[in-house]
Amino acid sequence: MSGKLIWSDFIETCKACTDCGLAATRRNVVIYRGSVRAPLMIVGEGPGEQEDETGIPFVGAAGKLLDLLLDAFGISSEYYHICNIVKCRPPGNRVPSPEESTACRKHFATQFRFVKPAVILLLGSTAYKNFTGSDEGITKVRGKWIEKNGYLIMPTVHPAYVLRNNNARADMWNDLEMVRSKLEELGVIEPLETTPAMPSGRR
Ligand code: URA
């Protein structure tokens, strides 16, 4: 048997997973949206109600805000792969437990090998803590590049937080701008012709 990983096998493995308690209450396993292979990997916490219902990450209000900001920077789906720390909805949208995140880690690691990102955008403290293993608060670490094993990691606030605290919108905008510039610097995306203005809406 060859050791070559096949994306469709990975999807099937995730869909059949019962390695933690979230399998009992999920409607769908939420794996990704965007491109399988992408220079930018965007990582959230876990599926919410609409994601659980559709099987697609970031389709609810937080996702609409994320898309609004990505669109303003001309970062379309060919450049990103959006996913979460856990692939099944924690009931009531609670933070996934350490056991749940640990159970999902092997799937995340496999997914990461398919995506081969250069830049990783971490949305919120659950993504930050699980991805880096560090415990600092997101407001302290956001907006500063972390270089690890040749990857460039940008932690930022979660869009759901921005929906509740509009003051944080400028922070998220600033951090996305740095991601945009980095993708340009790496030569994976064309520079924009005009400087985008921060959108004020939610979608
Ligand atoms: N919040 C997340 O962290 N992930 C989603 O997919 C949706 C909302």
Short mmCIF file of C-alpha atoms and ligand atoms in Angstrom, two decimals:
data_model
loop_
_atom_site.label_atom_id
_atom_site.label_comp_id
_atom_site.label_asym_id
_atom_site.label_seq_id
_atom_site.Cartn_x
_atom_site.Cartn_y
_atom_site.Cartn_z
CA MET A 1 0.00 0.00 0.00
CA SER A 2 1.38 3.46 -0.89
CA GLY A 3 1.61 6.11 1.82
CA LYS A 4 0.16 8.79 -0.45
CA LEU A 5 -2.66 10.71 1.13
CA ILE A 6 -5.76 11.31 -0.94
CA TRP A 7 -8.00 14.28 -0.10
CA SER A 8 -11.24 12.36 -0.63
CA ASP A 9 -10.03 9.66 1.80
CA PHE A 10 -9.25 12.37 4.33
CA ILE A 11 -12.79 13.77 3.98
CA GLU A 12 -14.31 10.32 4.43
CA THR A 13 -12.16 9.69 7.52
CA CYS A 14 -13.36 12.95 9.08
CA LYS A 15 -17.01 12.22 8.26
CA ALA A 16 -16.78 8.81 9.93
CA CYS A 17 -14.90 10.07 13.01
CA THR A 18 -16.34 9.22 16.43
CA ASP A 19 -13.20 9.94 18.45
CA CYS A 20 -14.85 12.42 20.81
CA GLY A 21 -18.26 13.11 22.28
CA LEU A 22 -19.12 15.80 19.73
CA ALA A 23 -19.85 13.05 17.18
CA ALA A 24 -23.05 12.20 19.10
CA THR A 25 -24.67 15.62 18.63
CA ARG A 26 -23.26 16.88 15.31
CA ARG A 27 -25.36 17.10 12.18
CA ASN A 28 -22.40 17.52 9.85
CA VAL A 29 -18.64 17.32 10.09
CA VAL A 30 -17.38 20.76 9.03
CA ILE A 31 -14.07 20.46 7.23
CA TYR A 32 -13.20 23.47 5.07
CA ARG A 33 -14.13 26.02 2.46
CA GLY A 34 -11.94 27.70 -0.14
CA SER A 35 -9.12 25.85 -1.90
CA VAL A 36 -7.64 22.56 -0.72
CA ARG A 37 -4.14 23.84 -1.44
CA ALA A 38 -3.78 27.53 -0.54
CA PRO A 39 -1.11 30.03 0.55
CA LEU A 40 -3.33 31.25 3.41
CA MET A 41 -4.89 28.97 6.01
CA ILE A 42 -7.52 30.65 8.20
CA VAL A 43 -8.30 28.83 11.42
CA GLY A 44 -11.30 29.40 13.69
CA GLU A 45 -12.57 27.66 16.81
CA GLY A 46 -15.35 25.28 15.87
CA PRO A 47 -18.61 25.13 13.91
CA GLY A 48 -21.65 27.05 15.12
CA GLU A 49 -25.27 26.25 14.39
CA GLN A 50 -25.31 27.27 10.74
CA GLU A 51 -22.01 25.57 10.06
CA ASP A 52 -23.29 22.37 11.68
CA GLU A 53 -26.39 22.56 9.53
CA THR A 54 -24.57 23.20 6.23
CA GLY A 55 -21.26 21.40 6.77
CA ILE A 56 -19.38 24.58 5.75
CA PRO A 57 -17.23 26.70 8.10
CA PHE A 58 -17.91 30.37 8.73
CA VAL A 59 -21.25 30.73 6.96
CA GLY A 60 -23.02 32.47 9.87
CA ALA A 61 -22.76 36.10 10.98
CA ALA A 62 -19.06 35.86 11.94
CA GLY A 63 -18.28 34.28 8.58
CA LYS A 64 -20.12 37.03 6.73
CA LEU A 65 -18.00 39.64 8.48
CA LEU A 66 -14.85 37.65 7.72
CA ASP A 67 -15.84 37.47 4.04
CA LEU A 68 -16.59 41.19 3.96
CA LEU A 69 -13.07 41.99 5.15
CA LEU A 70 -11.38 39.38 2.94
CA ASP A 71 -13.30 40.68 -0.09
CA ALA A 72 -12.23 44.25 0.66
CA PHE A 73 -8.63 43.07 0.49
CA GLY A 74 -9.25 41.13 -2.72
CA ILE A 75 -8.42 37.85 -0.98
CA SER A 76 -10.71 35.46 -2.82
CA SER A 77 -11.29 31.75 -2.20
CA GLU A 78 -8.46 30.65 -4.51
CA TYR A 79 -6.02 32.08 -1.93
CA TYR A 80 -7.48 30.69 1.28
CA HIS A 81 -8.46 27.53 3.06
CA ILE A 82 -10.80 28.18 6.00
CA CYS A 83 -11.18 25.59 8.74
CA ASN A 84 -11.51 25.17 12.51
CA ILE A 85 -9.69 23.61 15.45
CA VAL A 86 -12.59 21.14 15.86
CA LYS A 87 -14.75 19.86 13.03
CA CYS A 88 -17.92 19.15 14.99
CA ARG A 89 -20.13 21.67 16.78
CA PRO A 90 -19.73 21.92 20.53
CA PRO A 91 -23.33 22.05 21.87
CA GLY A 92 -24.48 25.58 22.59
CA ASN A 93 -21.33 26.94 20.88
CA ARG A 94 -19.22 26.41 23.96
CA VAL A 95 -15.43 26.41 23.67
CA PRO A 96 -14.20 22.93 22.69
CA SER A 97 -12.75 20.99 25.61
CA PRO A 98 -9.06 20.02 25.63
CA GLU A 99 -10.12 16.39 25.00
CA GLU A 100 -12.17 17.41 21.95
CA SER A 101 -9.37 19.57 20.50
CA THR A 102 -6.85 16.82 21.12
CA ALA A 103 -9.06 14.22 19.43
CA CYS A 104 -9.37 16.48 16.37
CA ARG A 105 -5.67 17.35 16.19
CA LYS A 106 -4.67 14.42 13.98
CA HIS A 107 -7.25 15.49 11.37
CA PHE A 108 -6.03 19.06 11.56
CA ALA A 109 -2.42 17.90 11.08
CA THR A 110 -3.38 15.89 7.99
CA GLN A 111 -5.38 18.80 6.62
CA PHE A 112 -2.42 21.12 7.18
CA ARG A 113 -0.21 18.85 5.05
CA PHE A 114 -2.67 19.10 2.16
CA VAL A 115 -3.03 22.88 2.37
CA LYS A 116 0.71 23.62 2.61
CA PRO A 117 0.08 27.22 3.63
CA ALA A 118 2.79 29.86 3.83
CA VAL A 119 0.73 32.10 6.11
CA ILE A 120 -1.67 31.09 8.87
CA LEU A 121 -4.29 33.47 10.24
CA LEU A 122 -5.55 32.41 13.67
CA LEU A 123 -8.99 33.76 14.59
CA GLY A 124 -9.38 34.18 18.33
CA SER A 125 -7.86 32.64 21.42
CA THR A 126 -9.00 29.02 20.91
CA ALA A 127 -7.27 28.90 17.51
CA TYR A 128 -4.23 30.68 18.93
CA LYS A 129 -3.89 28.45 21.99
CA ASN A 130 -4.41 25.20 20.15
CA PHE A 131 -2.23 26.07 17.19
CA THR A 132 0.72 27.52 19.09
CA GLY A 133 0.38 25.76 22.44
CA SER A 134 0.77 29.16 24.10
CA ASP A 135 -1.58 30.53 26.73
CA GLU A 136 -1.32 34.30 26.29
CA GLY A 137 -4.45 36.35 25.68
CA ILE A 138 -5.34 37.11 22.09
CA THR A 139 -5.51 40.87 22.66
CA LYS A 140 -1.87 40.77 23.75
CA VAL A 141 -0.51 38.67 20.89
CA ARG A 142 -2.64 39.81 17.96
CA GLY A 143 -1.15 41.86 15.18
CA LYS A 144 2.37 40.49 15.61
CA TRP A 145 3.96 37.90 13.33
CA ILE A 146 5.09 34.62 14.84
CA GLU A 147 7.60 32.60 12.82
CA LYS A 148 7.59 28.89 13.55
CA ASN A 149 9.10 26.05 11.51
CA GLY A 150 9.20 28.25 8.42
CA TYR A 151 5.54 29.30 8.73
CA LEU A 152 4.30 32.81 9.27
CA ILE A 153 1.50 32.99 11.82
CA MET A 154 -0.73 36.00 12.43
CA PRO A 155 -3.04 35.83 15.44
CA THR A 156 -6.06 38.14 15.34
CA VAL A 157 -9.38 38.62 17.09
CA HIS A 158 -12.30 36.37 16.21
CA PRO A 159 -14.90 38.01 13.92
CA ALA A 160 -17.64 37.02 16.40
CA TYR A 161 -15.81 39.20 18.93
CA VAL A 162 -15.76 42.08 16.45
CA LEU A 163 -19.52 41.69 16.03
CA ARG A 164 -19.90 42.22 19.77
CA ASN A 165 -17.16 44.87 20.11
CA ASN A 166 -16.99 47.03 17.05
CA ASN A 167 -13.90 48.78 18.47
CA ALA A 168 -11.95 45.64 17.63
CA ARG A 169 -12.81 45.91 13.92
CA ALA A 170 -9.83 48.17 13.25
CA ASP A 171 -7.55 45.60 14.91
CA MET A 172 -8.80 42.80 12.71
CA TRP A 173 -8.56 45.07 9.66
CA ASN A 174 -4.99 46.01 10.55
CA ASP A 175 -4.02 42.34 10.99
CA LEU A 176 -5.60 41.34 7.69
CA GLU A 177 -3.73 44.17 6.02
CA MET A 178 -0.47 42.68 7.29
CA VAL A 179 -1.50 39.28 5.95
CA ARG A 180 -2.32 40.88 2.59
CA SER A 181 1.08 42.59 2.44
CA LYS A 182 2.84 39.36 3.37
CA LEU A 183 1.08 37.44 0.59
CA GLU A 184 2.21 40.18 -1.83
CA GLU A 185 5.75 40.03 -0.49
CA LEU A 186 5.76 36.26 -1.03
CA GLY A 187 4.59 36.83 -4.60
CA VAL A 188 1.45 34.71 -4.26
CA ILE A 189 -1.05 37.54 -4.83
CA GLU A 190 -0.96 40.64 -7.05
CA PRO A 191 -0.80 44.01 -5.27
CA LEU A 192 -4.06 45.97 -5.16
CA GLU A 193 -4.35 49.02 -7.39
CA THR A 194 -6.05 51.14 -4.75
CA THR A 195 -5.89 51.12 -0.96
CA PRO A 196 -9.11 49.55 0.36
CA ALA A 197 -11.20 51.35 2.98
CA MET A 198 -12.38 49.40 6.03
CA PRO A 199 -16.03 48.38 5.49
CA SER A 200 -18.32 49.40 8.34
CA GLY A 201 -21.09 46.81 7.84
CA ARG A 202 -21.51 43.21 8.90
CA ARG A 203 -21.80 41.49 5.51
N1 URA B 1 -16.93 30.45 14.51
C1 URA B 1 -15.85 29.65 14.30
O1 URA B 1 -14.85 29.72 15.03
N2 URA B 1 -15.91 28.81 13.27
C2 URA B 1 -16.93 28.72 12.43
O2 URA B 1 -16.88 27.92 11.49
C3 URA B 1 -18.04 29.57 12.68
C4 URA B 1 -18.01 30.42 13.72
#
